[in-house]
Amino acid sequence: MNKQEVALLSKEIEMLMNERARLLRVVGAAAVLVANTDAENLPAAVVDAAEMLSETLNALPEETLKDALDSVRAETE
């Protein structure tokens, strides 16, 4: 690999890491929202959406979810 290819790959990795950090913040915020939502006070359509979000979050690997919660400084039990 030449210097230009290495620089290009380095820049791409940096962009991907920044995107991952942003996505982890979104996932962390979504997890906090679901954890603090009282389904009894929501319309049925919102409950359905919250359940779908909850199932999606629960399907994540534990380490990814932990990283996401850490990114928003959420308290975990």
Short mmCIF file of C-alpha atoms in Angstrom, two decimals:
data_model
loop_
_atom_site.label_atom_id
_atom_site.label_comp_id
_atom_site.label_asym_id
_atom_site.label_seq_id
_atom_site.Cartn_x
_atom_site.Cartn_y
_atom_site.Cartn_z
CA MET A 1 0.00 0.00 0.00
CA ASN A 2 1.20 3.45 -0.78
CA LYS A 3 0.89 6.50 1.47
CA GLN A 4 -2.16 7.81 -0.37
CA GLU A 5 -4.05 4.52 0.07
CA VAL A 6 -3.12 4.37 3.75
CA ALA A 7 -4.30 7.95 4.26
CA LEU A 8 -7.56 7.21 2.45
CA LEU A 9 -8.19 4.11 4.56
CA SER A 10 -7.32 5.99 7.72
CA LYS A 11 -9.79 8.73 6.84
CA GLU A 12 -12.50 6.16 6.06
CA ILE A 13 -11.93 4.39 9.39
CA GLU A 14 -12.17 7.72 11.22
CA MET A 15 -15.47 8.51 9.44
CA LEU A 16 -16.86 5.07 10.34
CA MET A 17 -15.84 5.44 13.98
CA ASN A 18 -17.52 8.85 14.16
CA GLU A 19 -20.67 7.41 12.59
CA ARG A 20 -20.62 4.52 15.07
CA ALA A 21 -20.37 6.99 17.96
CA ARG A 22 -23.37 8.94 16.66
CA LEU A 23 -25.40 5.75 16.17
CA LEU A 24 -24.51 4.57 19.67
CA ARG A 25 -25.84 7.85 21.09
CA VAL A 26 -29.11 7.36 19.17
CA VAL A 27 -29.44 3.77 20.39
CA GLY A 28 -28.59 4.80 23.95
CA ALA A 29 -31.17 7.57 23.94
CA ALA A 30 -33.77 5.18 22.51
CA ALA A 31 -33.00 2.62 25.21
CA VAL A 32 -33.38 5.23 27.94
CA LEU A 33 -36.67 6.36 26.41
CA VAL A 34 -38.04 2.81 26.31
CA ALA A 35 -36.86 2.10 29.86
CA ASN A 36 -38.62 5.20 31.17
CA THR A 37 -41.85 4.81 29.20
CA ASP A 38 -45.06 3.87 30.99
CA ALA A 39 -47.06 1.91 28.41
CA GLU A 40 -50.29 2.38 30.36
CA ASN A 41 -50.31 6.09 29.54
CA LEU A 42 -49.71 5.75 25.79
CA PRO A 43 -52.07 5.31 22.83
CA ALA A 44 -52.08 1.81 21.32
CA ALA A 45 -50.20 2.86 18.18
CA VAL A 46 -47.42 4.37 20.29
CA VAL A 47 -47.25 1.24 22.44
CA ASP A 48 -46.84 -0.86 19.28
CA ALA A 49 -43.98 1.36 18.10
CA ALA A 50 -42.35 1.27 21.55
CA GLU A 51 -42.59 -2.53 21.60
CA MET A 52 -40.96 -2.73 18.17
CA LEU A 53 -38.19 -0.42 19.35
CA SER A 54 -37.77 -2.44 22.54
CA GLU A 55 -37.50 -5.71 20.61
CA THR A 56 -34.93 -4.19 18.27
CA LEU A 57 -32.87 -2.90 21.19
CA ASN A 58 -33.07 -6.27 22.95
CA ALA A 59 -31.76 -7.99 19.82
CA LEU A 60 -28.49 -6.04 20.02
CA PRO A 61 -25.42 -7.74 21.42
CA GLU A 62 -25.05 -6.93 25.12
CA GLU A 63 -21.71 -5.17 24.61
CA THR A 64 -23.17 -2.90 21.91
CA LEU A 65 -26.10 -1.95 24.12
CA LYS A 66 -23.73 -1.28 27.02
CA ASP A 67 -21.60 0.95 24.78
CA ALA A 68 -24.77 2.77 23.68
CA LEU A 69 -25.92 3.35 27.26
CA ASP A 70 -22.42 4.47 28.24
CA SER A 71 -22.44 6.96 25.36
CA VAL A 72 -25.43 8.75 26.91
CA ARG A 73 -24.15 8.16 30.44
CA ALA A 74 -27.22 6.12 31.38
CA GLU A 75 -27.42 4.33 34.70
CA THR A 76 -27.63 0.56 34.27
CA GLU A 77 -28.89 -1.86 36.89
#
